[in-house]
mmCIF file of C-alpha atoms and ligand atoms in Angstrom:
data_model
loop_
_atom_site.group_PDB
_atom_site.id
_atom_site.type_symbol
_atom_site.label_atom_id
_atom_site.label_comp_id
_atom_site.label_asym_id
_atom_site.label_seq_id
_atom_site.Cartn_x
_atom_site.Cartn_y
_atom_site.Cartn_z
ATOM 1 C CA UNK I 1 -19.147 51.194 -11.548
ATOM 2 C CA UNK I 2 -21.791 48.709 -12.538
ATOM 3 C CA UNK I 3 -21.983 45.538 -10.539
ATOM 4 C CA UNK I 4 -24.169 43.489 -12.822
ATOM 5 C CA UNK I 5 -23.383 39.949 -11.729
ATOM 6 C CA UNK I 6 -26.173 38.017 -10.098
ATOM 7 C CA UNK I 7 -25.763 37.720 -6.360
ATOM 8 C CA UNK I 8 -25.237 33.960 -6.452
ATOM 9 C CA UNK I 9 -21.635 33.544 -7.529
ATOM 10 C CA UNK I 10 -21.376 29.794 -7.787
ATOM 11 C CA UNK I 11 -23.456 27.540 -10.012
ATOM 12 C CA UNK I 12 -25.780 25.484 -7.870
ATOM 13 C CA UNK I 13 -24.812 22.315 -9.695
ATOM 14 C CA UNK I 14 -21.310 22.548 -8.249
ATOM 15 C CA UNK I 15 -20.627 21.359 -4.749
ATOM 16 C CA UNK I 16 -19.038 24.186 -2.808
ATOM 17 C CA UNK I 17 -18.559 25.318 0.731
ATOM 18 C CA UNK I 18 -17.897 28.698 2.289
ATOM 19 C CA UNK I 19 -18.050 30.873 -0.791
ATOM 20 C CA UNK I 20 -19.420 34.271 0.030
ATOM 21 C CA UNK I 21 -21.613 35.939 -2.567
ATOM 22 C CA UNK I 22 -20.486 39.447 -3.447
ATOM 23 C CA UNK I 23 -22.382 42.289 -1.783
ATOM 24 C CA UNK I 24 -24.692 44.391 -3.930
ATOM 25 C CA UNK I 25 -22.746 47.568 -3.219
ATOM 26 C CA UNK I 26 -20.264 49.009 -5.684
ATOM 27 C CA UNK I 27 -16.784 50.317 -5.090
ATOM 28 C CA UNK I 28 -16.083 54.004 -5.372
ATOM 29 C CA UNK I 29 -14.224 55.047 -8.494
ATOM 30 C CA UNK I 30 -12.426 58.044 -7.118
ATOM 31 C CA UNK I 31 -8.665 57.751 -7.071
ATOM 32 C CA UNK I 32 -6.484 58.249 -10.090
ATOM 33 C CA UNK I 33 -3.499 56.046 -10.856
ATOM 34 C CA UNK I 34 -0.920 55.992 -8.100
ATOM 35 C CA UNK I 35 2.774 56.440 -8.699
ATOM 36 C CA UNK I 36 4.317 53.183 -7.562
ATOM 37 C CA UNK I 37 7.625 52.967 -5.792
ATOM 38 C CA UNK I 38 10.166 51.962 -8.388
ATOM 39 C CA UNK I 39 11.491 48.482 -7.869
ATOM 40 C CA UNK I 40 13.770 48.728 -10.923
ATOM 41 C CA UNK I 41 17.458 48.040 -10.563
ATOM 42 C CA UNK I 42 19.725 50.945 -11.484
ATOM 43 C CA UNK I 43 20.509 49.382 -14.847
ATOM 44 C CA UNK I 44 16.869 49.104 -15.877
ATOM 45 C CA UNK I 45 15.194 51.909 -17.784
ATOM 46 C CA UNK I 46 12.641 53.747 -15.658
ATOM 47 C CA UNK I 47 8.993 53.852 -16.616
ATOM 48 C CA UNK I 48 7.635 57.307 -17.410
ATOM 49 C CA UNK I 49 5.626 58.796 -14.545
ATOM 50 C CA UNK I 50 2.683 59.366 -16.856
ATOM 51 C CA UNK I 51 1.755 56.762 -19.422
ATOM 52 C CA UNK I 52 -0.770 56.872 -22.212
ATOM 53 C CA UNK I 53 -2.276 53.425 -22.372
ATOM 54 C CA UNK I 54 -3.127 51.772 -25.676
ATOM 55 C CA UNK I 55 -5.762 49.069 -25.986
ATOM 56 C CA UNK I 56 -4.432 45.588 -26.702
ATOM 57 C CA UNK I 57 -6.953 42.771 -26.872
ATOM 58 C CA UNK I 58 -4.180 40.145 -26.629
ATOM 59 C CA UNK I 59 -2.273 39.148 -23.526
ATOM 60 C CA UNK I 60 0.654 41.568 -23.213
ATOM 61 C CA UNK I 61 4.076 40.549 -24.477
ATOM 62 C CA UNK I 62 6.177 39.418 -21.517
ATOM 63 C CA UNK I 63 9.394 39.947 -23.497
ATOM 64 C CA UNK I 64 9.101 43.507 -24.801
ATOM 65 C CA UNK I 65 9.896 46.389 -22.469
ATOM 66 C CA UNK I 66 7.396 49.231 -22.224
ATOM 67 C CA UNK I 67 9.800 51.376 -24.298
ATOM 68 C CA UNK I 68 9.832 48.761 -27.079
ATOM 69 C CA UNK I 69 13.200 47.146 -26.276
ATOM 70 C CA UNK I 70 13.230 43.388 -26.820
ATOM 71 C CA UNK I 71 14.188 41.218 -23.865
ATOM 72 C CA UNK I 72 16.915 38.799 -24.961
ATOM 73 C CA UNK I 73 18.828 38.156 -21.718
ATOM 74 C CA UNK I 74 17.927 36.942 -18.245
ATOM 75 C CA UNK I 75 19.204 40.222 -16.791
ATOM 76 C CA UNK I 76 16.920 42.203 -19.053
ATOM 77 C CA UNK I 77 14.023 39.958 -18.109
ATOM 78 C CA UNK I 78 14.637 40.919 -14.466
ATOM 79 C CA UNK I 79 14.191 44.532 -15.612
ATOM 80 C CA UNK I 80 10.988 43.553 -17.395
ATOM 81 C CA UNK I 81 9.770 41.879 -14.204
ATOM 82 C CA UNK I 82 10.505 45.025 -12.185
ATOM 83 C CA UNK I 83 8.666 47.087 -14.793
ATOM 84 C CA UNK I 84 5.661 44.750 -14.811
ATOM 85 C CA UNK I 85 5.608 44.837 -11.007
ATOM 86 C CA UNK I 86 5.515 48.625 -11.100
ATOM 87 C CA UNK I 87 2.747 48.659 -13.718
ATOM 88 C CA UNK I 88 0.670 46.156 -11.747
ATOM 89 C CA UNK I 89 1.101 48.241 -8.593
ATOM 90 C CA UNK I 90 0.229 51.434 -10.419
ATOM 91 C CA UNK I 91 -2.938 50.261 -12.167
ATOM 92 C CA UNK I 92 -4.243 47.327 -10.138
ATOM 93 C CA UNK I 93 -2.811 46.528 -6.723
ATOM 94 C CA UNK I 94 -1.422 49.759 -5.248
ATOM 95 C CA UNK I 95 2.038 50.603 -3.977
ATOM 96 C CA UNK I 96 3.976 48.012 -2.015
ATOM 97 C CA UNK I 97 6.052 49.705 0.703
ATOM 98 C CA UNK I 98 9.476 48.281 1.472
ATOM 99 C CA UNK I 99 10.751 47.202 4.846
ATOM 100 C CA UNK I 100 9.731 49.724 7.491
ATOM 101 C CA UNK I 101 12.331 51.620 9.515
ATOM 102 C CA UNK I 102 12.161 49.106 12.354
ATOM 103 C CA UNK I 103 11.262 45.433 12.426
ATOM 104 C CA UNK I 104 11.743 43.449 15.622
ATOM 105 C CA UNK I 105 10.477 40.064 16.644
ATOM 106 C CA UNK I 106 10.013 37.810 19.646
ATOM 107 C CA UNK I 107 9.155 34.146 19.855
ATOM 108 C CA UNK I 108 7.359 32.276 22.588
ATOM 109 C CA UNK I 109 5.268 29.096 22.681
ATOM 110 C CA UNK I 110 5.127 28.709 18.874
ATOM 111 C CA UNK I 111 3.916 32.288 18.481
ATOM 112 C CA UNK I 112 6.077 34.749 16.598
ATOM 113 C CA UNK I 113 5.350 38.389 17.352
ATOM 114 C CA UNK I 114 6.327 40.896 14.682
ATOM 115 C CA UNK I 115 6.721 44.575 15.578
ATOM 116 C CA UNK I 116 6.991 47.190 12.840
ATOM 117 C CA UNK I 117 7.608 50.902 13.218
ATOM 118 C CA UNK I 118 7.825 53.785 10.793
ATOM 119 C CA UNK I 119 7.380 57.570 10.927
ATOM 120 C CA UNK I 120 6.337 57.583 14.563
ATOM 121 C CA UNK I 121 3.733 54.830 14.216
ATOM 122 C CA UNK I 122 4.009 51.182 15.185
ATOM 123 C CA UNK I 123 2.052 47.950 14.897
ATOM 124 C CA UNK I 124 2.399 44.399 16.199
ATOM 125 C CA UNK I 125 0.946 41.197 14.875
ATOM 126 C CA UNK I 126 1.489 37.494 15.443
ATOM 127 C CA UNK I 127 1.703 34.264 13.479
ATOM 128 C CA UNK I 128 1.594 30.766 14.928
ATOM 129 C CA UNK I 129 3.894 27.985 13.787
ATOM 130 C CA UNK I 130 2.987 24.304 13.716
ATOM 131 C CA UNK I 131 6.091 22.147 13.515
ATOM 132 C CA UNK I 132 6.276 18.873 11.596
ATOM 133 C CA UNK I 133 6.717 15.592 13.422
ATOM 134 C CA UNK I 134 9.412 14.555 10.950
ATOM 135 C CA UNK I 135 12.416 16.264 9.399
ATOM 136 C CA UNK I 136 14.976 18.376 11.182
ATOM 137 C CA UNK I 137 15.421 21.988 12.217
ATOM 138 C CA UNK I 138 15.704 24.520 10.775
ATOM 139 C CA UNK I 139 12.524 23.501 8.962
ATOM 140 C CA UNK I 140 11.162 24.709 5.662
ATOM 141 C CA UNK I 141 7.781 26.361 6.083
ATOM 142 C CA UNK I 142 4.612 27.238 4.232
ATOM 143 C CA UNK I 143 2.902 30.479 5.185
ATOM 144 C CA UNK I 144 -0.839 29.833 4.933
ATOM 145 C CA UNK I 145 -3.244 32.739 4.539
ATOM 146 C CA UNK I 146 -5.968 32.030 7.081
ATOM 147 C CA UNK I 147 -4.063 28.842 7.819
ATOM 148 C CA UNK I 148 -4.347 27.711 4.178
ATOM 149 C CA UNK I 149 -6.384 24.788 2.862
ATOM 150 C CA UNK I 150 -3.665 22.300 1.930
ATOM 151 C CA UNK I 151 -2.618 19.293 4.007
ATOM 152 C CA UNK I 152 0.615 19.980 5.906
ATOM 153 C CA UNK I 153 3.429 18.199 4.023
ATOM 154 C CA UNK I 154 5.791 15.902 5.914
ATOM 155 C CA UNK I 155 8.873 17.711 7.181
ATOM 156 C CA UNK I 156 7.407 21.185 6.588
ATOM 157 C CA UNK I 157 6.264 23.678 9.238
ATOM 158 C CA UNK I 158 2.973 25.504 8.678
ATOM 159 C CA UNK I 159 2.754 29.178 9.577
ATOM 160 C CA UNK I 160 -0.759 30.475 10.160
ATOM 161 C CA UNK I 161 -0.929 34.029 8.802
ATOM 162 C CA UNK I 162 -4.089 35.951 9.723
ATOM 163 C CA UNK I 163 -4.158 38.138 6.627
ATOM 164 C CA UNK I 164 -7.564 39.636 7.506
ATOM 165 C CA UNK I 165 -5.886 41.227 10.517
ATOM 166 C CA UNK I 166 -3.407 43.035 8.221
ATOM 167 C CA UNK I 167 -6.093 44.220 5.782
ATOM 168 C CA UNK I 168 -9.795 43.454 6.205
ATOM 169 C CA UNK I 169 -11.855 41.818 3.435
ATOM 170 C CA UNK I 170 -15.451 41.995 4.612
ATOM 171 C CA UNK I 171 -16.885 44.199 1.844
ATOM 172 C CA UNK I 172 -15.867 47.354 0.010
ATOM 173 C CA UNK I 173 -16.518 49.257 3.228
ATOM 174 C CA UNK I 174 -13.558 47.504 4.863
ATOM 175 C CA UNK I 175 -11.029 49.354 2.704
ATOM 176 C CA UNK I 176 -8.358 50.937 4.881
ATOM 177 C CA UNK I 177 -9.018 48.688 7.896
ATOM 178 C CA UNK I 178 -6.284 46.541 9.393
ATOM 179 C CA UNK I 179 -2.786 46.818 10.820
ATOM 180 C CA UNK I 180 -1.191 47.769 7.516
ATOM 181 C CA UNK I 181 -3.361 50.879 7.373
ATOM 182 C CA UNK I 182 -2.770 51.617 11.065
ATOM 183 C CA UNK I 183 0.892 51.964 10.098
ATOM 184 C CA UNK I 184 0.641 53.593 6.667
ATOM 185 C CA UNK I 185 -2.671 55.438 6.899
ATOM 186 C CA UNK I 186 -6.202 54.557 5.830
ATOM 187 C CA UNK I 187 -5.817 56.200 2.427
ATOM 188 C CA UNK I 188 -2.678 54.292 1.421
ATOM 189 C CA UNK I 189 -3.050 53.126 -2.195
ATOM 190 C CA UNK I 190 -2.282 49.472 -1.412
ATOM 191 C CA UNK I 191 -5.264 47.190 -1.811
ATOM 192 C CA UNK I 192 -5.684 44.353 0.654
ATOM 193 C CA UNK I 193 -3.626 41.890 -1.396
ATOM 194 C CA UNK I 194 -0.648 44.244 -1.490
ATOM 195 C CA UNK I 195 -1.010 44.898 2.241
ATOM 196 C CA UNK I 196 -1.022 41.143 2.905
ATOM 197 C CA UNK I 197 2.083 40.633 0.756
ATOM 198 C CA UNK I 198 3.797 43.354 2.786
ATOM 199 C CA UNK I 199 2.795 41.424 5.928
ATOM 200 C CA UNK I 200 4.242 38.184 4.570
ATOM 201 C CA UNK I 201 7.530 39.970 3.918
ATOM 202 C CA UNK I 202 7.597 41.174 7.512
ATOM 203 C CA UNK I 203 6.948 37.627 8.745
ATOM 204 C CA UNK I 204 10.003 36.502 6.777
ATOM 205 C CA UNK I 205 12.017 39.467 8.141
ATOM 206 C CA UNK I 206 11.022 38.375 11.635
ATOM 207 C CA UNK I 207 11.932 34.737 10.997
ATOM 208 C CA UNK I 208 15.354 35.869 9.769
ATOM 209 C CA UNK I 209 15.785 37.790 13.027
ATOM 210 C CA UNK I 210 14.684 34.842 15.165
ATOM 211 C CA UNK I 211 16.787 31.668 14.843
ATOM 212 C CA UNK I 212 14.994 30.237 17.884
ATOM 213 C CA UNK I 213 11.893 29.861 15.682
ATOM 214 C CA UNK I 214 13.858 27.167 13.805
ATOM 215 C CA UNK I 215 12.628 28.081 10.311
ATOM 216 C CA UNK I 216 14.923 27.984 7.288
ATOM 217 C CA UNK I 217 14.096 31.262 5.539
ATOM 218 C CA UNK I 218 15.659 30.052 2.296
ATOM 219 C CA UNK I 219 12.874 27.465 2.033
ATOM 220 C CA UNK I 220 9.607 29.368 2.430
ATOM 221 C CA UNK I 221 6.380 28.688 0.548
ATOM 222 C CA UNK I 222 3.059 30.532 0.577
ATOM 223 C CA UNK I 223 -0.500 29.324 0.066
ATOM 224 C CA UNK I 224 -4.121 30.311 0.430
ATOM 225 C CA UNK I 225 -7.426 29.317 -1.115
ATOM 226 C CA UNK I 226 -9.984 31.315 -3.053
ATOM 227 C CA UNK I 227 -9.694 35.002 -2.075
ATOM 228 C CA UNK I 228 -6.646 34.021 -0.058
ATOM 229 C CA UNK I 229 -5.312 32.178 -3.115
ATOM 230 C CA UNK I 230 -5.363 35.460 -4.999
ATOM 231 C CA UNK I 231 -3.391 36.898 -2.109
ATOM 232 C CA UNK I 232 -0.904 34.018 -2.085
ATOM 233 C CA UNK I 233 -0.149 34.600 -5.756
ATOM 234 C CA UNK I 234 0.442 38.301 -5.134
ATOM 235 C CA UNK I 235 2.784 37.507 -2.225
ATOM 236 C CA UNK I 236 4.777 35.119 -4.414
ATOM 237 C CA UNK I 237 4.958 37.769 -7.123
ATOM 238 C CA UNK I 238 6.181 40.539 -4.801
ATOM 239 C CA UNK I 239 8.418 38.656 -2.347
ATOM 240 C CA UNK I 240 11.479 36.998 -3.877
ATOM 241 C CA UNK I 241 12.379 35.146 -0.672
ATOM 242 C CA UNK I 242 9.370 32.902 -1.321
ATOM 243 C CA UNK I 243 10.630 29.876 -3.238
ATOM 244 C CA UNK I 244 7.275 28.114 -3.748
ATOM 245 C CA UNK I 245 3.915 29.756 -4.401
ATOM 246 C CA UNK I 246 0.813 27.563 -4.090
ATOM 247 C CA UNK I 247 -2.356 29.485 -4.998
ATOM 248 C CA UNK I 248 -5.438 27.300 -4.680
ATOM 249 C CA UNK I 249 -8.722 28.013 -6.509
ATOM 250 C CA UNK I 250 -7.790 31.690 -6.779
ATOM 251 C CA UNK I 251 -9.950 32.592 -9.792
ATOM 252 C CA UNK I 252 -10.356 36.231 -10.822
ATOM 253 C CA UNK I 253 -7.602 38.381 -9.349
ATOM 254 C CA UNK I 254 -5.437 35.265 -9.043
ATOM 255 C CA UNK I 255 -4.646 32.771 -11.777
ATOM 256 C CA UNK I 256 -7.321 34.059 -14.186
ATOM 257 C CA UNK I 257 -6.575 36.679 -16.834
ATOM 258 C CA UNK I 258 -8.929 39.673 -16.955
ATOM 259 C CA UNK I 259 -9.019 39.629 -20.760
ATOM 260 C CA UNK I 260 -9.861 35.950 -21.099
ATOM 261 C CA UNK I 261 -12.511 36.167 -18.362
ATOM 262 C CA UNK I 262 -14.162 39.158 -20.084
ATOM 263 C CA UNK I 263 -14.216 37.187 -23.329
ATOM 264 C CA UNK I 264 -15.741 34.100 -21.710
ATOM 265 C CA UNK I 265 -18.284 36.335 -19.960
ATOM 266 C CA UNK I 266 -19.212 37.831 -23.366
ATOM 267 C CA UNK I 267 -19.794 34.259 -24.547
ATOM 268 C CA UNK I 268 -22.303 33.703 -21.737
ATOM 269 C CA UNK I 269 -20.158 32.138 -19.023
ATOM 270 C CA UNK I 270 -21.034 32.733 -15.358
ATOM 271 C CA UNK I 271 -17.533 33.946 -14.613
ATOM 272 C CA UNK I 272 -16.191 36.681 -12.338
ATOM 273 C CA UNK I 273 -14.828 39.669 -14.232
ATOM 274 C CA UNK I 274 -12.842 42.783 -13.309
ATOM 275 C CA UNK I 275 -15.922 45.000 -13.411
ATOM 276 C CA UNK I 276 -17.736 42.686 -11.015
ATOM 277 C CA UNK I 277 -14.936 41.959 -8.583
ATOM 278 C CA UNK I 278 -14.245 45.530 -7.527
ATOM 279 C CA UNK I 279 -17.736 45.684 -6.010
ATOM 280 C CA UNK I 280 -16.974 42.815 -3.678
ATOM 281 C CA UNK I 281 -13.944 43.548 -1.506
ATOM 282 C CA UNK I 282 -11.010 45.984 -1.354
ATOM 283 C CA UNK I 283 -8.564 43.451 -2.762
ATOM 284 C CA UNK I 284 -7.283 45.975 -5.333
ATOM 285 C CA UNK I 285 -6.257 49.621 -5.337
ATOM 286 C CA UNK I 286 -9.045 52.092 -6.064
ATOM 287 C CA UNK I 287 -6.991 53.044 -9.146
ATOM 288 C CA UNK I 288 -8.066 49.734 -10.704
ATOM 289 C CA UNK I 289 -11.699 50.904 -10.766
ATOM 290 C CA UNK I 290 -10.873 53.158 -13.718
ATOM 291 C CA UNK I 291 -9.756 50.213 -15.861
ATOM 292 C CA UNK I 292 -12.215 47.431 -15.129
ATOM 293 C CA UNK I 293 -14.484 48.481 -17.991
ATOM 294 C CA UNK I 294 -11.545 48.911 -20.360
ATOM 295 C CA UNK I 295 -9.462 45.865 -19.524
ATOM 296 C CA UNK I 296 -7.625 45.835 -22.910
ATOM 297 C CA UNK I 297 -5.901 49.105 -21.926
ATOM 298 C CA UNK I 298 -4.175 47.470 -18.964
ATOM 299 C CA UNK I 299 -0.465 47.139 -19.842
ATOM 300 C CA UNK I 300 -0.390 43.705 -18.206
ATOM 301 C CA UNK I 301 -2.677 40.831 -17.284
ATOM 302 C CA UNK I 302 -2.367 38.097 -14.701
ATOM 303 C CA UNK I 303 0.084 36.096 -16.796
ATOM 304 C CA UNK I 304 2.362 39.078 -16.104
ATOM 305 C CA UNK I 305 1.668 38.860 -12.361
ATOM 306 C CA UNK I 306 2.509 35.146 -12.388
ATOM 307 C CA UNK I 307 5.627 35.802 -14.480
ATOM 308 C CA UNK I 308 7.041 37.910 -11.611
ATOM 309 C CA UNK I 309 7.493 34.603 -9.792
ATOM 310 C CA UNK I 310 9.787 33.073 -12.453
ATOM 311 C CA UNK I 311 12.188 31.295 -12.143
ATOM 312 C CA UNK I 312 10.980 30.443 -8.623
ATOM 313 C CA UNK I 313 8.472 27.632 -8.037
ATOM 314 C CA UNK I 314 4.777 28.124 -8.765
ATOM 315 C CA UNK I 315 2.176 25.354 -8.607
ATOM 316 C CA UNK I 316 -1.333 26.567 -9.444
ATOM 317 C CA UNK I 317 -4.118 24.377 -8.063
ATOM 318 C CA UNK I 318 -7.588 24.865 -9.576
ATOM 319 C CA UNK I 319 -11.091 23.375 -9.462
ATOM 320 C CA UNK I 320 -13.834 23.440 -12.136
ATOM 321 C CA UNK I 321 -16.163 26.072 -10.656
ATOM 322 C CA UNK I 322 -17.440 28.343 -13.458
ATOM 323 C CA UNK I 323 -17.350 31.515 -11.337
ATOM 324 C CA UNK I 324 -13.622 31.010 -10.775
ATOM 325 C CA UNK I 325 -13.007 30.813 -14.537
ATOM 326 C CA UNK I 326 -10.972 27.607 -14.829
ATOM 327 C CA UNK I 327 -10.658 28.057 -18.592
ATOM 328 C CA UNK I 328 -9.337 31.583 -18.099
ATOM 329 C CA UNK I 329 -6.944 30.318 -15.418
ATOM 330 C CA UNK I 330 -5.549 27.561 -17.649
ATOM 331 C CA UNK I 331 -5.038 29.940 -20.574
ATOM 332 C CA UNK I 332 -3.527 32.605 -18.360
ATOM 333 C CA UNK I 333 -1.075 30.234 -16.721
ATOM 334 C CA UNK I 334 -0.185 28.678 -20.087
ATOM 335 C CA UNK I 335 0.783 32.163 -21.281
ATOM 336 C CA UNK I 336 2.697 32.772 -18.037
ATOM 337 C CA UNK I 337 4.630 29.567 -18.540
ATOM 338 C CA UNK I 338 6.527 31.317 -21.356
ATOM 339 C CA UNK I 339 8.510 33.152 -18.679
ATOM 340 C CA UNK I 340 9.765 29.898 -17.174
ATOM 341 C CA UNK I 341 10.371 28.432 -20.641
ATOM 342 C CA UNK I 342 12.426 31.491 -21.624
ATOM 343 C CA UNK I 343 14.482 31.112 -18.446
ATOM 344 C CA UNK I 344 15.114 27.427 -19.211
ATOM 345 C CA UNK I 345 13.083 26.068 -16.256
ATOM 346 C CA UNK I 346 9.675 25.159 -17.752
ATOM 347 C CA UNK I 347 8.900 22.706 -14.957
ATOM 348 C CA UNK I 348 9.292 25.274 -12.177
ATOM 349 C CA UNK I 349 5.677 26.218 -12.968
ATOM 350 C CA UNK I 350 2.949 23.622 -12.720
ATOM 351 C CA UNK I 351 -0.751 23.868 -13.385
ATOM 352 C CA UNK I 352 -3.355 21.366 -12.248
ATOM 353 C CA UNK I 353 -7.108 21.754 -12.607
ATOM 354 C CA UNK I 354 -9.081 18.877 -11.152
ATOM 355 C CA UNK I 355 -12.779 19.310 -10.455
ATOM 356 C CA UNK I 356 -15.715 17.557 -8.801
ATOM 357 C CA UNK I 357 -14.908 18.472 -5.220
ATOM 358 C CA UNK I 358 -15.972 21.165 -2.779
ATOM 359 C CA UNK I 359 -14.423 24.618 -3.030
ATOM 360 C CA UNK I 360 -11.062 24.627 -1.212
ATOM 361 C CA UNK I 361 -11.297 20.917 -0.357
ATOM 362 C CA UNK I 362 -7.966 19.733 -1.691
ATOM 363 C CA UNK I 363 -8.652 16.426 -3.504
ATOM 364 C CA UNK I 364 -6.500 13.367 -2.894
ATOM 365 C CA UNK I 365 -5.871 12.981 -6.619
ATOM 366 C CA UNK I 366 -3.839 16.207 -6.647
ATOM 367 C CA UNK I 367 -1.717 15.124 -3.684
ATOM 368 C CA UNK I 368 1.182 13.512 -5.558
ATOM 369 C CA UNK I 369 1.517 16.628 -7.733
ATOM 370 C CA UNK I 370 1.625 18.904 -4.702
ATOM 371 C CA UNK I 371 4.118 16.602 -3.036
ATOM 372 C CA UNK I 372 6.385 16.748 -6.100
ATOM 373 C CA UNK I 373 6.487 20.576 -5.918
ATOM 374 C CA UNK I 374 6.957 20.638 -2.138
ATOM 375 C CA UNK I 375 9.767 18.094 -2.279
ATOM 376 C CA UNK I 376 11.544 19.901 -5.094
ATOM 377 C CA UNK I 377 11.369 23.444 -3.742
ATOM 378 C CA UNK I 378 11.133 23.040 0.041
ATOM 379 C CA UNK I 379 12.915 19.742 0.651
ATOM 380 C CA UNK I 380 15.607 20.037 -2.051
ATOM 381 C CA UNK I 381 14.734 16.740 -3.702
ATOM 382 C CA UNK I 382 14.841 15.821 -7.353
ATOM 383 C CA UNK I 383 11.206 15.256 -8.332
ATOM 384 C CA UNK I 384 9.282 15.353 -11.585
ATOM 385 C CA UNK I 385 7.233 18.561 -11.690
ATOM 386 C CA UNK I 386 6.274 18.384 -15.381
ATOM 387 C CA UNK I 387 2.604 18.937 -14.487
ATOM 388 C CA UNK I 388 0.353 21.015 -16.736
ATOM 389 C CA UNK I 389 -3.167 19.673 -17.007
ATOM 390 C CA UNK I 390 -6.696 20.939 -17.412
ATOM 391 C CA UNK I 391 -10.094 19.801 -18.654
ATOM 392 C CA UNK I 392 -10.180 23.007 -20.693
ATOM 393 C CA UNK I 393 -8.480 24.191 -23.854
ATOM 394 C CA UNK I 394 -6.501 27.307 -24.639
ATOM 395 C CA UNK I 395 -6.037 28.769 -28.083
ATOM 396 C CA UNK I 396 -2.702 30.631 -28.093
ATOM 397 C CA UNK I 397 -3.446 32.205 -31.489
ATOM 398 C CA UNK I 398 -6.433 34.008 -29.966
ATOM 399 C CA UNK I 399 -4.438 35.479 -27.103
ATOM 400 C CA UNK I 400 -0.716 35.520 -27.804
ATOM 401 C CA UNK I 401 0.848 37.529 -30.648
ATOM 402 C CA UNK I 402 4.444 37.337 -29.401
ATOM 403 C CA UNK I 403 7.059 34.615 -29.277
ATOM 404 C CA UNK I 404 8.983 33.124 -26.394
ATOM 405 C CA UNK I 405 12.729 33.752 -26.652
ATOM 406 C CA UNK I 406 15.482 31.640 -25.152
ATOM 407 C CA UNK I 407 17.139 34.121 -22.814
ATOM 408 C CA UNK I 408 20.929 34.091 -22.598
HETATM 409 C C1 LIG T 1 -12.420 32.743 -5.637
HETATM 410 O O1 LIG T 1 -12.433 33.739 -4.642
HETATM 411 C C2 LIG T 1 -13.619 34.363 -4.213
HETATM 412 C C3 LIG T 1 -14.394 34.984 -5.357
HETATM 413 O O2 LIG T 1 -13.564 35.955 -6.007
HETATM 414 C C4 LIG T 1 -15.635 35.641 -4.825
HETATM 415 O O3 LIG T 1 -16.422 36.199 -5.872
HETATM 416 C C5 LIG T 1 -16.495 34.673 -4.040
HETATM 417 O O4 LIG T 1 -17.521 35.358 -3.442
HETATM 418 O O5 LIG T 1 -15.695 34.123 -3.021
HETATM 419 C C6 LIG T 1 -14.553 33.444 -3.393
HETATM 420 C C7 LIG T 1 -13.927 33.046 -2.076
HETATM 421 O O6 LIG T 1 -13.056 33.691 -1.573
HETATM 422 O O7 LIG T 1 -14.512 32.006 -1.469
HETATM 423 C C8 LIG T 1 -14.070 31.638 -0.184
#
C-alpha cells in the first residue's frame, strides 16, 4: 500500500498543537473482508455473505437497501442502518462483538472498575468520573476519549475513558495490542475504533449495574478530539444508548467522506485520504486496506457512518486545518443530514466549522452551540440546535444522486 503523503501532516501556516505526523511505514494488506456479526433485526433482509462491489463515484444512497428496496418507513430505515453498520464493519472497521458473557463492576473513590469475561478469558479496566458542582444525581455524563477536549458543561459529569488502554494507537505495529485484544485475541478483525466503541458499551453496561456511581445512563454523551474524535463518532454510530455524539476535529475516518477527500486530494489539497491513513495507525480493520485505492467501490461512506446515529443527537465540531479536510467534512455531514431530515428531526444533527485556533483547542465562539446541544440532549431542555455552518461550500449535484424521502 503506498503511503505517499509527505511526513508533515499539517500546513505550517496553521496553528496546531499535538498533532503527530504519520509514520513512514505502511500497513500490511493481508486480510480479506471479514464476515461481520449481523446486527439486523429479524424483519430486515440479510445481506449476502459474499458481495460483488460496484464502483459508485457518488455518495451512496442512504435510502435504498443493498437489494434495491426503497426505504419509505422509519422501520425500514432502521433495517438500512443495521445493513450499513454491517457493511461498515465488514469493509472498514471490523466486527463489533456484543456484550461478553460476564460484565461486572465496582465503584470506589470516583473510579469505576469494569470486569469482562468470555470464553475463559477476562480483562479489567477503569474509568474515572468527575462530578459537576451543580445539578443533581443521577447526573448525565459525557464519556471523553483520553478525557476529551471540550469544557465540562454545567450539571454534567465527565467520564475519562482511556481508549488507548483498550486498543493501542502508536503506529501500525500496535495493531492487536490492548485489553480488547487480550480478551478477543490479537488477530480479531476489529480495528482500534471498533475496539474502543466496544469498551464504551461496557462502560455503559457497568454504569447500569452500579447505581452508586450516580450516572443517568439514559443521558450519556461521547466525545474525543482528532484521532479520538474519529473514535467518538464510531462509538455514537455503534452504541444506541449514547444520546449525544460530539466528535471534535475528527477529519479522515471521522466526519470526512473518503470520496470527497480523494477528490479534493486530486485537486491538489493537502488532505488525508484513505490510502494514506492506513499507514498511520490501526484505527481500521486490515480488510479496509484492500479498498483504500478503490474508494468508489465501498458500499458506504462516512455520511453512512454518521447516519447510524440518527435520530439521536450529533454535533460535529470542526476546525479549518487542511489535513483534516474541513470541506470534505462539511459535505459529508450535509449528506448525512438527510437521515435526520427523513426522520423529521433535522436539528438533531448540527455541524459547526470554525477555524483560526489550535488543533483541539475548543474556541469560545463555538461554546453557545455546544451548550445548546448539551442542554437539549443531556439536560432535557428546549434549545435551538438549528446549527449548520461552514466556511466551505458543498455541491450536492456533484455527490448526491438520490433524494431524501419523508419516512412514515
Ligand atoms: C485528525 O486526526 C489525526 C490525523 O488523522 C492524523 O493524520 C494526524 O497525524 O493526527 C491527528 C491527531 O490525532 O492529532 C492529535
